[in-house]
């Protein structure tokens, strides 16, 4: 790639970021692109409106769920060393691992943890524990808080619980606390020199905080919670680093597991395995999943992606093997995900010349809505689906298990735990779009806003999928 092309990318991102942040009250944004041996980082705005600290190219931020790809990489390192086996039941390594239903955990394989096919129903379970035993506390708590959505391997549902159990598994088989393992086996060999795993470390350098828009003034207010509890580390609660660090990690996966400095982090075979389809729901709103990576198809090009929410912030990491490209970004309000999607689509279509196919071409008339009506549940979440004016209407209710869960989730969500009812228009049987959106809005990352229903039996769907997460008919 020529410097001219890099210059074009840099100017485009700078322009897009400035315009979007201005019109959507996003205080700060930072992004990086590596392509064909060259890379750029662009920073815009403010890292923390309380202090006025600027967002710099080397400002740190919470990785959020991007961490899941790091956790998966750690698991495959241990598989290579013969310490773990992907097709062995988790209980062989963690004999006390249990869910609320007796025996429900026994058939969950190591592979199911990192491919989101484990069926653990604990996605809003936030035990508040710190330090060395945090992941043990989480694992022990599943026996009384972890339900089951489906039999292991039979469905796909985005799983924080699976990744946290994978982190606990790593602690048990290596004898190292998860943060120490991450530093030793990912940060060091990849060359992620500005990454850490705690607020105590992050405070020693420039670090962004999340913000939420005040509903009355629409002004961005800093989050009251910097990180999720330590119990969520392997799913993305605590790791923090920079754009340059995530570019180095993405480049390691581009290069078949070899870091930019030439250190072997993962074998070529394991790196390829992470990029292969592990499960495909065959529904437009749920991209196929590999191990750790979500595999977004854009025509003949696959984008390996993971986005990560943190309290008031959102990160993204995309690796495009066919085009030797890595894109990563962080914005310090949740709405920045839209800007990240815009930049990704620009990079694909304008810079790489990738055709972005239209995901939904037309609406189907006369779809029978009755199979989808009812109440669906998952961990601390209830979704009531009814028919109003020929559309589906969904009411989402958060039902906290206890005061501690309520406090943590409310802070994570910026105080907004209830939403107004949402109407959906049918695209075809079992697939719905939020009313009022143009269909082209769903061609990129925002396909996750579509809702699908699955496994219709006796005229009733058993599952609802929204944002990659399943809820089960109550």
mmCIF file with all atom_site columns, N, CA, C and O in Angstrom, residues 33-53:
data_model
loop_
_atom_site.group_PDB
_atom_site.id
_atom_site.type_symbol
_atom_site.label_atom_id
_atom_site.label_alt_id
_atom_site.label_comp_id
_atom_site.label_asym_id
_atom_site.label_entity_id
_atom_site.label_seq_id
_atom_site.pdbx_PDB_ins_code
_atom_site.Cartn_x
_atom_site.Cartn_y
_atom_site.Cartn_z
_atom_site.occupancy
_atom_site.B_iso_or_equiv
_atom_site.pdbx_formal_charge
_atom_site.auth_seq_id
_atom_site.auth_comp_id
_atom_site.auth_asym_id
_atom_site.auth_atom_id
_atom_site.pdbx_PDB_model_num
ATOM 1  N N  . UNK A 1 33 ? -5.684  1.452  11.526 1.00 0.00 ? 33 UNK A N  1
ATOM 2  C CA . UNK A 1 33 ? -5.754  0.529  10.386 1.00 0.00 ? 33 UNK A CA 1
ATOM 3  C C  . UNK A 1 33 ? -4.344  0.056  10.056 1.00 0.00 ? 33 UNK A C  1
ATOM 4  O O  . UNK A 1 33 ? -3.418  0.866  9.959  1.00 0.00 ? 33 UNK A O  1
ATOM 5  N N  . UNK A 1 34 ? -4.197  -1.258 9.937  1.00 0.00 ? 34 UNK A N  1
ATOM 6  C CA . UNK A 1 34 ? -2.971  -1.842 9.373  1.00 0.00 ? 34 UNK A CA 1
ATOM 7  C C  . UNK A 1 34 ? -3.342  -2.418 8.016  1.00 0.00 ? 34 UNK A C  1
ATOM 8  O O  . UNK A 1 34 ? -4.353  -3.109 7.884  1.00 0.00 ? 34 UNK A O  1
ATOM 9  N N  . UNK A 1 35 ? -2.550  -2.121 6.996  1.00 0.00 ? 35 UNK A N  1
ATOM 10 C CA . UNK A 1 35 ? -2.795  -2.722 5.694  1.00 0.00 ? 35 UNK A CA 1
ATOM 11 C C  . UNK A 1 35 ? -1.475  -2.888 4.942  1.00 0.00 ? 35 UNK A C  1
ATOM 12 O O  . UNK A 1 35 ? -0.737  -1.917 4.752  1.00 0.00 ? 35 UNK A O  1
ATOM 13 N N  . UNK A 1 36 ? -1.203  -4.133 4.579  1.00 0.00 ? 36 UNK A N  1
ATOM 14 C CA . UNK A 1 36 ? -0.070  -4.440 3.699  1.00 0.00 ? 36 UNK A CA 1
ATOM 15 C C  . UNK A 1 36 ? 1.230   -3.789 4.164  1.00 0.00 ? 36 UNK A C  1
ATOM 16 O O  . UNK A 1 36 ? 1.921   -3.127 3.390  1.00 0.00 ? 36 UNK A O  1
ATOM 17 N N  . UNK A 1 37 ? 1.536   -3.945 5.441  1.00 0.00 ? 37 UNK A N  1
ATOM 18 C CA . UNK A 1 37 ? 2.838   -3.492 5.933  1.00 0.00 ? 37 UNK A CA 1
ATOM 19 C C  . UNK A 1 37 ? 2.893   -2.087 6.496  1.00 0.00 ? 37 UNK A C  1
ATOM 20 O O  . UNK A 1 37 ? 3.925   -1.662 7.002  1.00 0.00 ? 37 UNK A O  1
ATOM 21 N N  . UNK A 1 38 ? 1.809   -1.336 6.378  1.00 0.00 ? 38 UNK A N  1
ATOM 22 C CA . UNK A 1 38 ? 1.788   0.044  6.890  1.00 0.00 ? 38 UNK A CA 1
ATOM 23 C C  . UNK A 1 38 ? 0.639   0.187  7.883  1.00 0.00 ? 38 UNK A C  1
ATOM 24 O O  . UNK A 1 38 ? -0.360  -0.515 7.771  1.00 0.00 ? 38 UNK A O  1
ATOM 25 N N  . UNK A 1 39 ? 0.777   1.108  8.844  1.00 0.00 ? 39 UNK A N  1
ATOM 26 C CA . UNK A 1 39 ? -0.375  1.347  9.702  1.00 0.00 ? 39 UNK A CA 1
ATOM 27 C C  . UNK A 1 39 ? -0.486  2.792  10.140 1.00 0.00 ? 39 UNK A C  1
ATOM 28 O O  . UNK A 1 39 ? 0.493   3.539  10.156 1.00 0.00 ? 39 UNK A O  1
ATOM 29 N N  . UNK A 1 40 ? -1.736  3.181  10.460 1.00 0.00 ? 40 UNK A N  1
ATOM 30 C CA . UNK A 1 40 ? -2.019  4.537  10.940 1.00 0.00 ? 40 UNK A CA 1
ATOM 31 C C  . UNK A 1 40 ? -2.901  4.454  12.176 1.00 0.00 ? 40 UNK A C  1
ATOM 32 O O  . UNK A 1 40 ? -3.645  3.490  12.353 1.00 0.00 ? 40 UNK A O  1
ATOM 33 N N  . UNK A 1 41 ? -2.806  5.468  13.027 1.00 0.00 ? 41 UNK A N  1
ATOM 34 C CA . UNK A 1 41 ? -3.710  5.615  14.163 1.00 0.00 ? 41 UNK A CA 1
ATOM 35 C C  . UNK A 1 41 ? -4.237  7.051  14.138 1.00 0.00 ? 41 UNK A C  1
ATOM 36 O O  . UNK A 1 41 ? -3.477  7.995  13.929 1.00 0.00 ? 41 UNK A O  1
ATOM 37 N N  . UNK A 1 42 ? -5.549  7.199  14.335 1.00 0.00 ? 42 UNK A N  1
ATOM 38 C CA . UNK A 1 42 ? -6.193  8.513  14.321 1.00 0.00 ? 42 UNK A CA 1
ATOM 39 C C  . UNK A 1 42 ? -6.941  8.687  15.634 1.00 0.00 ? 42 UNK A C  1
ATOM 40 O O  . UNK A 1 42 ? -7.703  7.802  16.035 1.00 0.00 ? 42 UNK A O  1
ATOM 41 N N  . UNK A 1 43 ? -6.710  9.808  16.322 1.00 0.00 ? 43 UNK A N  1
ATOM 42 C CA . UNK A 1 43 ? -7.420  10.087 17.572 1.00 0.00 ? 43 UNK A CA 1
ATOM 43 C C  . UNK A 1 43 ? -8.203  11.380 17.427 1.00 0.00 ? 43 UNK A C  1
ATOM 44 O O  . UNK A 1 43 ? -7.770  12.323 16.752 1.00 0.00 ? 43 UNK A O  1
ATOM 45 N N  . UNK A 1 44 ? -9.384  11.425 18.065 1.00 0.00 ? 44 UNK A N  1
ATOM 46 C CA . UNK A 1 44 ? -10.241 12.607 17.961 1.00 0.00 ? 44 UNK A CA 1
ATOM 47 C C  . UNK A 1 44 ? -10.910 12.878 19.303 1.00 0.00 ? 44 UNK A C  1
ATOM 48 O O  . UNK A 1 44 ? -11.370 11.954 19.976 1.00 0.00 ? 44 UNK A O  1
ATOM 49 N N  . UNK A 1 45 ? -10.982 14.133 19.687 1.00 0.00 ? 45 UNK A N  1
ATOM 50 C CA . UNK A 1 45 ? -11.826 14.530 20.808 1.00 0.00 ? 45 UNK A CA 1
ATOM 51 C C  . UNK A 1 45 ? -11.233 14.315 22.190 1.00 0.00 ? 45 UNK A C  1
ATOM 52 O O  . UNK A 1 45 ? -10.015 14.416 22.386 1.00 0.00 ? 45 UNK A O  1
ATOM 53 N N  . UNK A 1 46 ? -12.109 13.978 23.132 1.00 0.00 ? 46 UNK A N  1
ATOM 54 C CA . UNK A 1 46 ? -11.795 13.982 24.550 1.00 0.00 ? 46 UNK A CA 1
ATOM 55 C C  . UNK A 1 46 ? -11.918 12.586 25.147 1.00 0.00 ? 46 UNK A C  1
ATOM 56 O O  . UNK A 1 46 ? -12.890 11.873 24.878 1.00 0.00 ? 46 UNK A O  1
ATOM 57 N N  . UNK A 1 47 ? -10.945 12.203 25.988 1.00 0.00 ? 47 UNK A N  1
ATOM 58 C CA . UNK A 1 47 ? -10.950 10.878 26.609 1.00 0.00 ? 47 UNK A CA 1
ATOM 59 C C  . UNK A 1 47 ? -11.847 10.836 27.845 1.00 0.00 ? 47 UNK A C  1
ATOM 60 O O  . UNK A 1 47 ? -12.363 9.785  28.210 1.00 0.00 ? 47 UNK A O  1
ATOM 61 N N  . UNK A 1 48 ? -12.015 12.006 28.484 1.00 0.00 ? 48 UNK A N  1
ATOM 62 C CA . UNK A 1 48 ? -12.779 12.061 29.728 1.00 0.00 ? 48 UNK A CA 1
ATOM 63 C C  . UNK A 1 48 ? -13.307 13.487 29.880 1.00 0.00 ? 48 UNK A C  1
ATOM 64 O O  . UNK A 1 48 ? -12.522 14.417 30.082 1.00 0.00 ? 48 UNK A O  1
ATOM 65 N N  . UNK A 1 49 ? -14.627 13.673 29.777 1.00 0.00 ? 49 UNK A N  1
ATOM 66 C CA . UNK A 1 49 ? -15.149 15.052 29.814 1.00 0.00 ? 49 UNK A CA 1
ATOM 67 C C  . UNK A 1 49 ? -15.007 15.676 31.200 1.00 0.00 ? 49 UNK A C  1
ATOM 68 O O  . UNK A 1 49 ? -15.015 16.902 31.337 1.00 0.00 ? 49 UNK A O  1
ATOM 69 N N  . UNK A 1 50 ? -14.858 14.851 32.240 1.00 0.00 ? 50 UNK A N  1
ATOM 70 C CA . UNK A 1 50 ? -14.708 15.389 33.598 1.00 0.00 ? 50 UNK A CA 1
ATOM 71 C C  . UNK A 1 50 ? -13.369 16.101 33.772 1.00 0.00 ? 50 UNK A C  1
ATOM 72 O O  . UNK A 1 50 ? -13.267 17.107 34.477 1.00 0.00 ? 50 UNK A O  1
ATOM 73 N N  . UNK A 1 51 ? -12.331 15.593 33.101 1.00 0.00 ? 51 UNK A N  1
ATOM 74 C CA . UNK A 1 51 ? -10.995 16.183 33.238 1.00 0.00 ? 51 UNK A CA 1
ATOM 75 C C  . UNK A 1 51 ? -10.588 16.993 32.021 1.00 0.00 ? 51 UNK A C  1
ATOM 76 O O  . UNK A 1 51 ? -9.639  17.780 32.078 1.00 0.00 ? 51 UNK A O  1
ATOM 77 N N  . UNK A 1 52 ? -11.285 16.773 30.891 1.00 0.00 ? 52 UNK A N  1
ATOM 78 C CA . UNK A 1 52 ? -10.897 17.437 29.652 1.00 0.00 ? 52 UNK A CA 1
ATOM 79 C C  . UNK A 1 52 ? -9.693  16.814 28.982 1.00 0.00 ? 52 UNK A C  1
ATOM 80 O O  . UNK A 1 52 ? -9.172  17.338 27.992 1.00 0.00 ? 52 UNK A O  1
ATOM 81 N N  . UNK A 1 53 ? -9.221  15.663 29.510 1.00 0.00 ? 53 UNK A N  1
ATOM 82 C CA . UNK A 1 53 ? -8.046  15.008 28.921 1.00 0.00 ? 53 UNK A CA 1
ATOM 83 C C  . UNK A 1 53 ? -8.336  14.646 27.463 1.00 0.00 ? 53 UNK A C  1
ATOM 84 O O  . UNK A 1 53 ? -9.388  14.080 27.159 1.00 0.00 ? 53 UNK A O  1
#
